[in-house]
Coordinates of C-alpha atoms in Angstrom, one line a residue:
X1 CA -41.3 200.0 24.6
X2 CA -43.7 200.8 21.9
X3 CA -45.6 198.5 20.2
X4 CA -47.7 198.5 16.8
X5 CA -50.5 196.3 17.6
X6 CA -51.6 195.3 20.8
X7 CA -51.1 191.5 20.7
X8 CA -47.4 192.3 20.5
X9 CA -47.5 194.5 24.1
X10 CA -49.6 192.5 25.1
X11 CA -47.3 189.4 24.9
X12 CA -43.9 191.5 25.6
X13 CA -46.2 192.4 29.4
X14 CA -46.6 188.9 30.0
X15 CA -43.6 186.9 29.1
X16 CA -41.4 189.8 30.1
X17 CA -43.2 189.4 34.0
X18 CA -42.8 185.7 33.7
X19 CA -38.8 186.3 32.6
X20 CA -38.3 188.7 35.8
X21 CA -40.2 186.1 38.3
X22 CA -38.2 183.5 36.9
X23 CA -35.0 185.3 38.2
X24 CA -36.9 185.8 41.6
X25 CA -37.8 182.4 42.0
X26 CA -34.2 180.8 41.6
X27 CA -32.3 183.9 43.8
X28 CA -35.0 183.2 46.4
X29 CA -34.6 179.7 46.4
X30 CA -31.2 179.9 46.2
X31 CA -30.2 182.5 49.2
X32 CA -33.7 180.9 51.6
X33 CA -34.7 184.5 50.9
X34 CA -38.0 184.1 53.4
X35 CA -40.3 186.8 55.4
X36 CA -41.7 184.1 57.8
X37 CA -38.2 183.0 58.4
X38 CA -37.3 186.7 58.8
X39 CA -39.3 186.9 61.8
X40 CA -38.4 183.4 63.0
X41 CA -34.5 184.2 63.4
X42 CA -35.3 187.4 65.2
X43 CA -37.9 185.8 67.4
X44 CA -36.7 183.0 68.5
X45 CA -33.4 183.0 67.8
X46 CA -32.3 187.1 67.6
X47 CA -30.8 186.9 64.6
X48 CA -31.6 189.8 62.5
X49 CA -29.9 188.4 59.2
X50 CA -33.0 187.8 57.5
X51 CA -34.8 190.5 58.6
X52 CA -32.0 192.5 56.9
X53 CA -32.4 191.2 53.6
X54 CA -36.4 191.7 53.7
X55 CA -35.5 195.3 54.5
X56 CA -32.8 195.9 51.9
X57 CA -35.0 194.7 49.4
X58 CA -37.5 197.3 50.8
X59 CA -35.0 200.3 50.6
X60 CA -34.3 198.9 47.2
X61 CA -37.6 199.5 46.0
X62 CA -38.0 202.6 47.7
X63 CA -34.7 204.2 46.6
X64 CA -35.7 203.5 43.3
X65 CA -39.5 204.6 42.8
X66 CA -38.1 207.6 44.1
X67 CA -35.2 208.1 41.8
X68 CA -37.4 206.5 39.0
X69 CA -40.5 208.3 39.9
X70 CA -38.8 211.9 40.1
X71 CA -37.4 211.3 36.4
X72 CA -41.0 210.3 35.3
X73 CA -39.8 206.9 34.3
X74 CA -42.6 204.8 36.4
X75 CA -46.1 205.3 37.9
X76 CA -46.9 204.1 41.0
X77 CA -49.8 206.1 41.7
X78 CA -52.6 205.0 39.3
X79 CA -51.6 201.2 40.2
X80 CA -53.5 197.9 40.2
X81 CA -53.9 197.0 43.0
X82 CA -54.4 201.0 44.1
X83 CA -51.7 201.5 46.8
X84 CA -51.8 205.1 47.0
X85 CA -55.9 205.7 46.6
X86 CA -57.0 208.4 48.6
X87 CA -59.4 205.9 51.0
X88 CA -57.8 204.7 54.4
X89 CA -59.4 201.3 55.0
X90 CA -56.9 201.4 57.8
X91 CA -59.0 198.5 59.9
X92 CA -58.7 195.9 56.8
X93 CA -55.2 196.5 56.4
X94 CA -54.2 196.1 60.2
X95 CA -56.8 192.9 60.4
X96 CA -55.7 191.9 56.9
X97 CA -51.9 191.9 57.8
X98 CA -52.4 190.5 61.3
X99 CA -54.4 187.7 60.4
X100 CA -51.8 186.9 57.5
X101 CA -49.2 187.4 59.8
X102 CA -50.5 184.3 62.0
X103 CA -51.4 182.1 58.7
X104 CA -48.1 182.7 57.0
X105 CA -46.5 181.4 60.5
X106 CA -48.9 178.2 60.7
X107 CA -48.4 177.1 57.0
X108 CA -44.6 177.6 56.9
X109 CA -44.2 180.6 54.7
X110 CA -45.6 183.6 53.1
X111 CA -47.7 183.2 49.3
X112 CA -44.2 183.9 48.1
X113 CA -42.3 181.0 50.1
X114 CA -45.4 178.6 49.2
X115 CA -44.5 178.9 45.6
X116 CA -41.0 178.3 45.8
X117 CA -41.4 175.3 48.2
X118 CA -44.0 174.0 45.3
X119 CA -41.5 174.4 42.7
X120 CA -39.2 172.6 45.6
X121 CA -41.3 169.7 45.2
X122 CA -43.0 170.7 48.5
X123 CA -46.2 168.9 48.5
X124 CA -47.9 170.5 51.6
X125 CA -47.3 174.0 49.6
X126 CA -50.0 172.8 47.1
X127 CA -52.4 172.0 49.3
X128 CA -51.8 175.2 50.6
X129 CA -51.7 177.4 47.5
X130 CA -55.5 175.6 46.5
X131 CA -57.2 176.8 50.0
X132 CA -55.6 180.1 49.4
X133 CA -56.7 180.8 45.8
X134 CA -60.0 179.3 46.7
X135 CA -60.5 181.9 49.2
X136 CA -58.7 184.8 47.6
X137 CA -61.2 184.0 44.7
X138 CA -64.4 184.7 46.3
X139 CA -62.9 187.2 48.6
X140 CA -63.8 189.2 45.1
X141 CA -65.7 187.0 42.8
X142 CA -69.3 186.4 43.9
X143 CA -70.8 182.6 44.4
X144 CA -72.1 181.0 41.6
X145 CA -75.8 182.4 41.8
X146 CA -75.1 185.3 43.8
X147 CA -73.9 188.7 43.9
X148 CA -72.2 188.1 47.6
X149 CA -68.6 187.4 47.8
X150 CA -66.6 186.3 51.4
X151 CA -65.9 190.2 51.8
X152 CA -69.4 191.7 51.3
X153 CA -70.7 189.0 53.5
X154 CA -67.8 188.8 56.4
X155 CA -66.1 192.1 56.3
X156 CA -67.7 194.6 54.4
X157 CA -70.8 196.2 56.7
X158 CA -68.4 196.6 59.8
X159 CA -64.8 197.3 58.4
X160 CA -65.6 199.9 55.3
X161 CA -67.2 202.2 57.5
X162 CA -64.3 202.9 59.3
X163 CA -62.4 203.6 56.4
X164 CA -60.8 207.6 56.0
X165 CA -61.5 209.7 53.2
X166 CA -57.9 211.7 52.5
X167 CA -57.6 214.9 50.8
X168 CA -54.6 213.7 49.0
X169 CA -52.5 210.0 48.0
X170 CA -51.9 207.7 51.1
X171 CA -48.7 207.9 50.4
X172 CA -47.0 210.0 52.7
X173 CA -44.8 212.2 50.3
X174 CA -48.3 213.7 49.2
X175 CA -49.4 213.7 53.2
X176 CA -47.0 215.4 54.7
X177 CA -45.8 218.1 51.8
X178 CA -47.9 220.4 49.8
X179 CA -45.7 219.4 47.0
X180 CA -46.7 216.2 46.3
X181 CA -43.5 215.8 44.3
X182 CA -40.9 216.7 46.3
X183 CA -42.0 215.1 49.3
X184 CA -41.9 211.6 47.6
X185 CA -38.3 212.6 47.1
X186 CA -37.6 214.0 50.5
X187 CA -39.5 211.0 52.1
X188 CA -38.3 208.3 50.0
X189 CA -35.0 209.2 50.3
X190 CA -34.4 209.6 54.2
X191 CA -36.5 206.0 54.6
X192 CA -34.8 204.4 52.6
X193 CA -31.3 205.7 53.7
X194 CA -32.3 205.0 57.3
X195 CA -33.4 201.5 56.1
X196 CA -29.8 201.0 53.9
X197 CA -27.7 202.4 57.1
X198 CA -29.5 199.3 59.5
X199 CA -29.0 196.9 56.8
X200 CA -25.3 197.3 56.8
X201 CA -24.6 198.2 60.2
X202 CA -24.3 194.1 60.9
X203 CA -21.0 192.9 60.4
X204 CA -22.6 189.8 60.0
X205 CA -24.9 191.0 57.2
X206 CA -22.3 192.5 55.8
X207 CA -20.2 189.3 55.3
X208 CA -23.0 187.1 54.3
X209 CA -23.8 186.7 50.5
X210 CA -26.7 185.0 50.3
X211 CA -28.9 187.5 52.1
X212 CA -27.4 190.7 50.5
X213 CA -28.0 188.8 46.8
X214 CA -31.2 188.1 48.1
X215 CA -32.0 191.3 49.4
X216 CA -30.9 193.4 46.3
X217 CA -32.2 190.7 43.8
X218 CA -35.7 191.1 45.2
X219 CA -35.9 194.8 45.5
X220 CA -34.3 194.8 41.7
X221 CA -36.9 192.3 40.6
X222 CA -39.5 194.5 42.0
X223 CA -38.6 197.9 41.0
X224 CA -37.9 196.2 37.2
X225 CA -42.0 195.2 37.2
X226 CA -42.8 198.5 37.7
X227 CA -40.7 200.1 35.1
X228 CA -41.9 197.5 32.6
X229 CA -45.5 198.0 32.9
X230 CA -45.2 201.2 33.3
X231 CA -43.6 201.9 29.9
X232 CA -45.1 199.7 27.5
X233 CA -47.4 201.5 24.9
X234 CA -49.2 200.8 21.7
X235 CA -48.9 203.2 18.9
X236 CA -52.5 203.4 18.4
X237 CA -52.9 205.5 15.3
X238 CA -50.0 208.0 16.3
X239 CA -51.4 208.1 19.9
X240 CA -49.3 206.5 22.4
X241 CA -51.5 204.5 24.7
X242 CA -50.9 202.0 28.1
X243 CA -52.5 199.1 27.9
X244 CA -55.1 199.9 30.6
X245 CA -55.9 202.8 28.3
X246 CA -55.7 200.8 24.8
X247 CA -58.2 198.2 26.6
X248 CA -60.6 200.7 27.7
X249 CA -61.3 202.6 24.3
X250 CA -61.2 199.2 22.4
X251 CA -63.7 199.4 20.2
X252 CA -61.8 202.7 18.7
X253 CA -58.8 201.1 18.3
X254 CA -58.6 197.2 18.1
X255 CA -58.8 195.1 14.6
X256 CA -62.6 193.5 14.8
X257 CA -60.7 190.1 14.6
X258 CA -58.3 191.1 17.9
X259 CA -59.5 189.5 21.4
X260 CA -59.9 192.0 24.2
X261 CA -58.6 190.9 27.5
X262 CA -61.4 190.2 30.2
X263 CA -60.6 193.4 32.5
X264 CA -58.6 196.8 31.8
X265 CA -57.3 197.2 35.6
X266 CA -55.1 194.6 35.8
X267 CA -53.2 195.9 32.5
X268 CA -51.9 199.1 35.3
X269 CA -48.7 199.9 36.2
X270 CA -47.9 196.9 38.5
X271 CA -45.0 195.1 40.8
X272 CA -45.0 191.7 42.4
X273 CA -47.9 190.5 44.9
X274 CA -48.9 187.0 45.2
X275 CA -52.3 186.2 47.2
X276 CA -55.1 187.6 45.0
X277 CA -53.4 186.1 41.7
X278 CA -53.4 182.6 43.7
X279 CA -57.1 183.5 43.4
X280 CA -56.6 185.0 39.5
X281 CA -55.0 181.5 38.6
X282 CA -57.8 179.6 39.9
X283 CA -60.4 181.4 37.7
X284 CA -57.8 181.3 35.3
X285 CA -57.9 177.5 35.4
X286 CA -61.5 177.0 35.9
X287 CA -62.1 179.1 32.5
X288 CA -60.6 176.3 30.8
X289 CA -57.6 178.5 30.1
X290 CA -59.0 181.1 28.5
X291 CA -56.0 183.5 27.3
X292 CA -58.0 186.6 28.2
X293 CA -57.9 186.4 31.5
X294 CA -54.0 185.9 31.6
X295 CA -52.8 188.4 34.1
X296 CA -49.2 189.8 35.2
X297 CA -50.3 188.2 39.1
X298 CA -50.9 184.6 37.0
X299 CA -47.2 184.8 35.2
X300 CA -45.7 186.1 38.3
X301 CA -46.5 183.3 40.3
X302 CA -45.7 180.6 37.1
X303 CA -42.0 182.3 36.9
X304 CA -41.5 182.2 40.8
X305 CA -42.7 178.0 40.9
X306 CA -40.3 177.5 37.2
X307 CA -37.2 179.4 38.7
X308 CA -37.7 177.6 42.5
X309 CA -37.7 174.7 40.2
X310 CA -34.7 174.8 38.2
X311 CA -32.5 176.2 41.3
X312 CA -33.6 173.0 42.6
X313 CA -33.1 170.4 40.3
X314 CA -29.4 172.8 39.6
X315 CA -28.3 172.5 43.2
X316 CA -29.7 169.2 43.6
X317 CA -32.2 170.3 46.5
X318 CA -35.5 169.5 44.7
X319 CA -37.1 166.5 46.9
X320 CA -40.9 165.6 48.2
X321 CA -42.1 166.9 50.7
X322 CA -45.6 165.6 52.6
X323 CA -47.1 166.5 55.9
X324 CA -45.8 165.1 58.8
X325 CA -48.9 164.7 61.4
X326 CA -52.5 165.3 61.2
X327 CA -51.6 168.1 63.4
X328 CA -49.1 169.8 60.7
X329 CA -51.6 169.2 58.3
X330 CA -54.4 171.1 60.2
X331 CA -51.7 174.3 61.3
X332 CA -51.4 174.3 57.4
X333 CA -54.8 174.4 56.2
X334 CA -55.5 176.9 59.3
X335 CA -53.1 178.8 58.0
X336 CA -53.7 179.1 54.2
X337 CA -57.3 180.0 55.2
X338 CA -55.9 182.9 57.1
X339 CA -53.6 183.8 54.6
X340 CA -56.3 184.0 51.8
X341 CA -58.7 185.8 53.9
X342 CA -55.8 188.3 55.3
X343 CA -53.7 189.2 52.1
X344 CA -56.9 190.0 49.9
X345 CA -58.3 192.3 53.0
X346 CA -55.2 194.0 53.1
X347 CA -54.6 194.1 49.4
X348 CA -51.4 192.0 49.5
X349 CA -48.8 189.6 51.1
X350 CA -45.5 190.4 53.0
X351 CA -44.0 191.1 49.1
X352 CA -47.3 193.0 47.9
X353 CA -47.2 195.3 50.6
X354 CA -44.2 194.5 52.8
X355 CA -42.2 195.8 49.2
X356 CA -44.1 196.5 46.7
X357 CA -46.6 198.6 48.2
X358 CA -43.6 200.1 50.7
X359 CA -41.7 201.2 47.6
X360 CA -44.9 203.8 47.2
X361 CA -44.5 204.8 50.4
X362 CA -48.4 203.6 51.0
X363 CA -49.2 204.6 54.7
X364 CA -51.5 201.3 54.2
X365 CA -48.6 199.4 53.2
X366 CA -46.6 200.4 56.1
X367 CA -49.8 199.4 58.1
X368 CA -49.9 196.1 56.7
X369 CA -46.2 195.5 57.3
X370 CA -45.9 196.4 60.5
X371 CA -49.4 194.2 61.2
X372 CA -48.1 191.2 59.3
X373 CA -44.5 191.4 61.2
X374 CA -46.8 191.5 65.0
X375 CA -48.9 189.0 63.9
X376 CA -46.6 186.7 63.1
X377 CA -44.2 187.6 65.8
X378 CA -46.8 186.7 68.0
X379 CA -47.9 184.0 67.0
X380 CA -44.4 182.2 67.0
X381 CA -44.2 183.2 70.4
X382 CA -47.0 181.4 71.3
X383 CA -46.0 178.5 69.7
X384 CA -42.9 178.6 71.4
X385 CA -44.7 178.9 75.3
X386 CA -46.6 175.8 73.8
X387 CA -44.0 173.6 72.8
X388 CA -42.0 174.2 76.0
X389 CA -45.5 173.2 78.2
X390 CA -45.6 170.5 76.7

């Protein structure tokens, strides 16, 4: 996918995102694809269905970075967000993914579920997509005045020092081989077999259609994002250039009269994540609009709400929602906070980790899986002990 002038790759790296999340959105909505719920039916109810489809989609993504990766069709290692750097904050991705774990369970879903119960008509899912942006945004972005954001002041001083410097990638093809290469292969392919074999051991899984669609349609939807932006290239003056790279040496390259886009890292090799682009958006909407800082995360979430949308209004499913008590109003607002806090600390969300980070074979994504699972698991749990008290 070469392009003569950047404006053109520019526009093909956003639309072509907003296309792919537009897909995601209606097959989500339309199989009740859901993380939270995942963990619900095998909490409480020991159903494993869901759970399934959140795994196939994982072995989907891991299956085919490794297939792609090996035939040097994608680049997950030099990413945005960096899944594979060679720091370990391992205590912000366990804190991270705990704490979202808990949120996603209090405000009814994961970043991904909030948007397509927005594009649902879900009211409550607004509400809770403002609190998380809001936080998510100065999780990175100082105050106005200030060079502090909510992570230099809250987390910072007492989680970054216990970060690990690696030799290597965090992934752990590059860990556990001295060739790099091959180990991504070796490892890639005996996790995500393993993961393929449980999926379809269930008779049960087997024979249900909305959670295999939804499984594979996610993993393909994730694994297409990183083929895309990982292949588009502007022919700058017979030199083939990414747009991270086109950015970066702009004033050799662009026309005076072109507009560069307000950061080069977001123009990486990327896949789906959804809690720090809540935050993107915001900034996004507070500039007035301003098309420079247009980012894959912002068109991602815009084709997830437009395809929850037209499922809805297709099937006839589209109603409003509001809250129901003062108390489900507060164990929503709890829980965005906790969400927006969790999935910037941990660098994503049960998808921007839990899949798209997984399909790197990140140990921190693994971390942050297994941390956002517990932490939810736990929480319902809880929940549950409270209920029956009372």
């Amino acid at each position: 996918m070469i392009y003569e002038d950047f404006l053109s790759a520019h526009s093909f790296f956003l639309w072509s995102t907003f296309a792919i999340a537009l897909i995601m959105g209606a097959v989500v909505n339309k199989t009740n694809f859901c993380t939270m719920g995942a963990v619900s039916d095998w909490v409480n109810m020991g159903d494993t269905g869901r759970m399934r489809a959140w795994v196939l989609a994982i072995a989907v993504g891991v299956l085919g970075v490794m297939a792609l990766e090996a035939a040097g069709m994608v680049n997950v290692t030099s990413t945005f967000p960096p899944y594979r750097q060679t720091s370990l904050p391992w205590l912000e991705y366990v804190l991270g993914g705990v704490l979202f774990g808990i949120g996603m369970s209090l405000a009814s879903g994961c970043g991904n579920k909030t948007l397509i119960r927005i594009g649902g008509g879900n009211l409550k899912s607004i509400m809770v997509f403002l609190v998380i942006a809001l936080i998510a945004y100065f999780m990175i972005n100082p105050f106005p005045g200030s060079d502090q954001t909510l992570y230099s002041t809250l987390f910072y001083p007492w989680t970054n020092p216990t970060a690990v410097a690696l030799s290597t990638n965090q992934d752990l093809g590059a860990m556990l081989f001295s060739d790099a290469a091959n180990g991504r292969m070796i490892m890639g392919g005996v996790i995500g077999v393993l993961m393929l074999a449980w999926v379809f051991k269930s008779a049960d899984f087997r024979s249900s259609f909305d959670n295999i669609l939804g499984g594979l349609v996610v993993g393909l939807v994730v694994l297409t994002a990183w083929y895309i932006t990982s292949n588009i290239a502007v022919n700058a003056d017979g030199e083939m250039m990414s747009l991270q790279t086109y950015v970066q040496e702009w004033d050799m390259y662009a026309p005076a009269d072109a507009v560069k886009p307000a950061a080069a890292g977001p123009l990486a090799s990327q896949s789906f994540t959804f809690i720090n682009p809540m935050g993107q958006t915001l900034g996004y909407a507070a500039s007035g609009f301003e098309r420079t800082l247009l980012t894959f995360g912002i068109m991602a979430l815009a084709g997830v709400i437009a395809g929850s949308l037209l499922w809805s209004l297709i099937s006839r499913s589209f109603r409003i929602e509001w809250f129901a008590s003062g108390r489900d109003f507060v164990n929503h607002l709890i829980g965005a906070i906790l969400m927006g806090f969790g999935g910037v600390l941990a660098m994503g969300c049960t998808i921007g980790q839990g899949i798209t980070g997984f399909s790197t074979l990140a140990l921190g994504s693994i971390l942050t899986f297994v941390a956002i699972v517990v932490g939810s698991a736990v929480t319902m749990k809880v929940q549950y002990f409270l209920m029956m008290r009372e």
